[in-house]
PDB file of C-alpha atoms in Angstrom:
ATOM      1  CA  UNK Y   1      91.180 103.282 103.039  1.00  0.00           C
ATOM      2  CA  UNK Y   2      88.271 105.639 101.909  1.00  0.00           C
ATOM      3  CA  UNK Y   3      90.609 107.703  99.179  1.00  0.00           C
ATOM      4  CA  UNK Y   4      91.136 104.167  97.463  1.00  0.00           C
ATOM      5  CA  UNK Y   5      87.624 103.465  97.197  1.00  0.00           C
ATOM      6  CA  UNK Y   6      86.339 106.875  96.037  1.00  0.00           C
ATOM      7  CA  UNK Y   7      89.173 106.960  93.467  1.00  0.00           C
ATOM      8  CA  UNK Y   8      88.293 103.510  91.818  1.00  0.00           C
ATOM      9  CA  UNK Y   9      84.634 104.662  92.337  1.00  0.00           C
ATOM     10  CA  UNK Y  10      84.306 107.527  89.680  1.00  0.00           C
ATOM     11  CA  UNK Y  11      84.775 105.132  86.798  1.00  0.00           C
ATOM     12  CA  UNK Y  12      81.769 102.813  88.605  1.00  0.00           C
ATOM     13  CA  UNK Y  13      79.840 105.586  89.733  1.00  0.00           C
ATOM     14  CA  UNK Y  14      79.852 107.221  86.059  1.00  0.00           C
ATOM     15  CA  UNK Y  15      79.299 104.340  84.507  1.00  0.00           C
ATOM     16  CA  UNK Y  16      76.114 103.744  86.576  1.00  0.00           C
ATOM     17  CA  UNK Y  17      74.833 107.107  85.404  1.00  0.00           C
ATOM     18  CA  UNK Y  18      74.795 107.851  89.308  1.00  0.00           C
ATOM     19  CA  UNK Y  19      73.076 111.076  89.465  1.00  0.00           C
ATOM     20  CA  UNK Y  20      73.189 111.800  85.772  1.00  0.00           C
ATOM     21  CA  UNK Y  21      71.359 115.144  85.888  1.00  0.00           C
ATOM     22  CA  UNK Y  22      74.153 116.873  87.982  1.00  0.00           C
ATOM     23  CA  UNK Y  23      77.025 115.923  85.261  1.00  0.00           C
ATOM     24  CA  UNK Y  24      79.663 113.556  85.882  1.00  0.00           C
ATOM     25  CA  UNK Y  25      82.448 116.852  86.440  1.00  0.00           C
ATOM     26  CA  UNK Y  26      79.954 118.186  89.157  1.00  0.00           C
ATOM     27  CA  UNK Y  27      80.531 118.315  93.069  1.00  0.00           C
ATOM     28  CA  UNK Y  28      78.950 114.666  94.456  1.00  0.00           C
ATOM     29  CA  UNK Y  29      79.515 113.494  98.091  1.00  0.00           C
ATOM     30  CA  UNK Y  30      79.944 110.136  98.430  1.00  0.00           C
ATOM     31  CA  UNK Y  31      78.949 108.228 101.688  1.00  0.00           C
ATOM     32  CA  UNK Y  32      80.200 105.086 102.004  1.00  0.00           C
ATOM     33  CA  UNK Y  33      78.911 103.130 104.855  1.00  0.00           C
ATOM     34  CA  UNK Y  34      79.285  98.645 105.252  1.00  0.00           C
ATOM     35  CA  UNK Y  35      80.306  98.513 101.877  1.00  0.00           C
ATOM     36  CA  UNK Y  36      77.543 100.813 100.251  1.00  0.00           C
ATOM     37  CA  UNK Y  37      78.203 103.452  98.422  1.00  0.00           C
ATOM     38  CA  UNK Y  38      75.475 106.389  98.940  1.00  0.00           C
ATOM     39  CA  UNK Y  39      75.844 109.579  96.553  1.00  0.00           C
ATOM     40  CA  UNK Y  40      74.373 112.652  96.758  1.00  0.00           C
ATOM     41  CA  UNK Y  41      74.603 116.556  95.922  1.00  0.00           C
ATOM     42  CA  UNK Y  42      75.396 117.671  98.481  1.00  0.00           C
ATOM     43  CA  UNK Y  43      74.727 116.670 102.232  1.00  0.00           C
ATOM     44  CA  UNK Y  44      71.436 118.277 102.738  1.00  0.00           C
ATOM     45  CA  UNK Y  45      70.161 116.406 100.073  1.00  0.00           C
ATOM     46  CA  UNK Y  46      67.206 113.820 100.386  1.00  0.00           C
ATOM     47  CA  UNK Y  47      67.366 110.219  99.944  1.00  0.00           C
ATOM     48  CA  UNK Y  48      64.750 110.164  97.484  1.00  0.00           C
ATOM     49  CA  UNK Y  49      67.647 112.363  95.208  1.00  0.00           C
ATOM     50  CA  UNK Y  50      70.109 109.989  96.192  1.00  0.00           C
ATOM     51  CA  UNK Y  51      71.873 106.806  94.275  1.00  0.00           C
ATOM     52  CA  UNK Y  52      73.206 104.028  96.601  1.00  0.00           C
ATOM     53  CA  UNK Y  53      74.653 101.081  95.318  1.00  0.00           C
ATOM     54  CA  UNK Y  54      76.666  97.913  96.807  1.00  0.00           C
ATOM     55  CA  UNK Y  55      80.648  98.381  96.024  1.00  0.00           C
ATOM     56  CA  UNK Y  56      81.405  95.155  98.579  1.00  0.00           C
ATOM     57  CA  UNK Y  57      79.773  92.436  99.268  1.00  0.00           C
ATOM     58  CA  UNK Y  58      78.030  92.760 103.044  1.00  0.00           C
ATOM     59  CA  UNK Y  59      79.076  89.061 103.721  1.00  0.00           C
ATOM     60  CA  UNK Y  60      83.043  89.974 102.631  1.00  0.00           C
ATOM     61  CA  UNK Y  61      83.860  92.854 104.785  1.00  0.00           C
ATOM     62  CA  UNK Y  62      86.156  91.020 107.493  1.00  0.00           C
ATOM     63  CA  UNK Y  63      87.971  89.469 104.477  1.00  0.00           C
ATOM     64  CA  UNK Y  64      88.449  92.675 102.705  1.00  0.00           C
ATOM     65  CA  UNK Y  65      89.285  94.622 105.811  1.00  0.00           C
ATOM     66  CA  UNK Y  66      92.043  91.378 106.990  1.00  0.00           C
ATOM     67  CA  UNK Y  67      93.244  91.662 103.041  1.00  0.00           C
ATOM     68  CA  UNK Y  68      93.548  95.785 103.379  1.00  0.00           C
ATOM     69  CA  UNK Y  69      95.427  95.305 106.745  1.00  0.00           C
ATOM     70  CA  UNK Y  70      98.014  92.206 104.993  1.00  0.00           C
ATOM     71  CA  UNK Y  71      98.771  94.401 102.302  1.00  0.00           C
ATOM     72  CA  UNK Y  72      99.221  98.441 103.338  1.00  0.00           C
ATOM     73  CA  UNK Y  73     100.835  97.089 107.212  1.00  0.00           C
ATOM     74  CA  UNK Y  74     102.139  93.303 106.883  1.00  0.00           C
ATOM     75  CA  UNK Y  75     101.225  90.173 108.726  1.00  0.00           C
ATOM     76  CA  UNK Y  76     102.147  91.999 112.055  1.00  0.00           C
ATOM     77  CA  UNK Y  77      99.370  94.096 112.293  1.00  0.00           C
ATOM     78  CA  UNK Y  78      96.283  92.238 113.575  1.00  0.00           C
ATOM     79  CA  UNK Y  79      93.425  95.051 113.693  1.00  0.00           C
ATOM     80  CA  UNK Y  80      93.210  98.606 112.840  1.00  0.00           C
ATOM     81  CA  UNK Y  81      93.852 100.115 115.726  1.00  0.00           C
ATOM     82  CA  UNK Y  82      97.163  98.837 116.203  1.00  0.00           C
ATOM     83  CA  UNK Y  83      98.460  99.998 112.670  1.00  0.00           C
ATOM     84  CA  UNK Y  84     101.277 102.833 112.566  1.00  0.00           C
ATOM     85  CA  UNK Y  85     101.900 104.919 109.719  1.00  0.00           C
ATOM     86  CA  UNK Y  86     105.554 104.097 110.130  1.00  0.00           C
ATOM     87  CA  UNK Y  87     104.550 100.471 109.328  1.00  0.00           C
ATOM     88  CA  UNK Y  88     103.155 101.206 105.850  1.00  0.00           C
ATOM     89  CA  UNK Y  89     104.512  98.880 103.274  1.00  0.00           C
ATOM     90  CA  UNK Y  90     104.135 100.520  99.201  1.00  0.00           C
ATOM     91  CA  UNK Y  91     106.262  98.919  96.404  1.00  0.00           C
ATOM     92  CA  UNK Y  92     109.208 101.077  95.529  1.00  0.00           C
ATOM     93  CA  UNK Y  93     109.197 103.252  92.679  1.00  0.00           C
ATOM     94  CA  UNK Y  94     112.489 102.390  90.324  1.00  0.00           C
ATOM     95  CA  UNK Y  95     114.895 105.067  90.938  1.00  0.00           C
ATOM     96  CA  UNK Y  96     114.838 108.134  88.521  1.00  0.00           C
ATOM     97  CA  UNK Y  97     118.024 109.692  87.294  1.00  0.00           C
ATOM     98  CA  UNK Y  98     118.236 113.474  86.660  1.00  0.00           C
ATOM     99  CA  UNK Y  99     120.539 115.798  85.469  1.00  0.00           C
ATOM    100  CA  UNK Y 100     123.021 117.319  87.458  1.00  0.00           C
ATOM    101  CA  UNK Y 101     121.265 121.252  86.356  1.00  0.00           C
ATOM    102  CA  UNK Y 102     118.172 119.408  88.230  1.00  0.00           C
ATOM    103  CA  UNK Y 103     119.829 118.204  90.821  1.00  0.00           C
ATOM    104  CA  UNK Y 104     121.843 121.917  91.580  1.00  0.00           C
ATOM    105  CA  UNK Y 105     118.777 123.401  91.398  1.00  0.00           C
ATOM    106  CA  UNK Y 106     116.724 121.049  93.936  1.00  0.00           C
ATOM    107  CA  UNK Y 107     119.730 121.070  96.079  1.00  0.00           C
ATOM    108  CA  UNK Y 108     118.782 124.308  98.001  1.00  0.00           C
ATOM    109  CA  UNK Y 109     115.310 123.045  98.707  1.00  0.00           C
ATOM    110  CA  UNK Y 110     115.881 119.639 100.032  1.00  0.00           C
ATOM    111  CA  UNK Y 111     118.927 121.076 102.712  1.00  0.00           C
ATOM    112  CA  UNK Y 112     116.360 123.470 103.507  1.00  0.00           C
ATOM    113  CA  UNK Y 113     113.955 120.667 104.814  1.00  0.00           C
ATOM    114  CA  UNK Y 114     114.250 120.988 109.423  1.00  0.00           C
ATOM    115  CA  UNK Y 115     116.197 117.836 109.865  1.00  0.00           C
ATOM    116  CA  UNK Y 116     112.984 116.553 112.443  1.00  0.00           C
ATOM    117  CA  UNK Y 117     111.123 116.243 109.040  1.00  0.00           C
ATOM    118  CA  UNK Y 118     114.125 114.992 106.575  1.00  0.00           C
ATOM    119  CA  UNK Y 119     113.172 111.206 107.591  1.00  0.00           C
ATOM    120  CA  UNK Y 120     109.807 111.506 105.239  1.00  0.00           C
TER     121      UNK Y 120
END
């Protein structure tokens, strides 16, 4: 859940100027925390140095986290804790043909692949 939020963050953060004098390309740790967003330097840093803004509304978390749950496990999975990996649902990607010089040349890695693994 986090890596979706911090990657749709760095347009809002950067837009927000959030901590504009260390550079939009420089290291920033983000803390999010109830749906508030906290950035800072680095961890050490004070609060004072700090930009936190709201990226959720407080009043809309079970909603969000009932909506995040529907859509990554189905209507099976009730809370968090009883999600599985092996019940995430992502839309297929359309098929990609390549040629067959591709394919001879991939052909050695994929058989290579322990067949306790070739499932993923």
């Amino acid at each position: 859940m986090r890596l979706i939020i911090l990657s749709s963050l760095a347009g809002t953060c950067s837009s927000r100027n959030v901590l504009s004098r260390a550079g939009y390309t420089s290291n920033v740790l983000f803390e999010i925390d109830n749906g508030t967003c906290t950035a800072r330097k680095s961890v050490n840093s004070p609060d004072a140095s700090s930009s936190t803004f709201a990226i959720i509304e407080p009043n809309n978390i079970i909603s969000i986290q009932k909506a995040v749950l529907l859509e990554l496990f189905g209507s099976n999975t009730q809370n968090i804790w009883k999600a599985s990996i092996a019940s995430v649902q992502f839309p297929r990607h359309p098929t990609k043909e390549i040629s067959a010089k591709k394919a001879k040349s991939l052909a050695p890695k994929y058989f290579s692949i322990p067949k306790e693994y070739s499932n993923y």
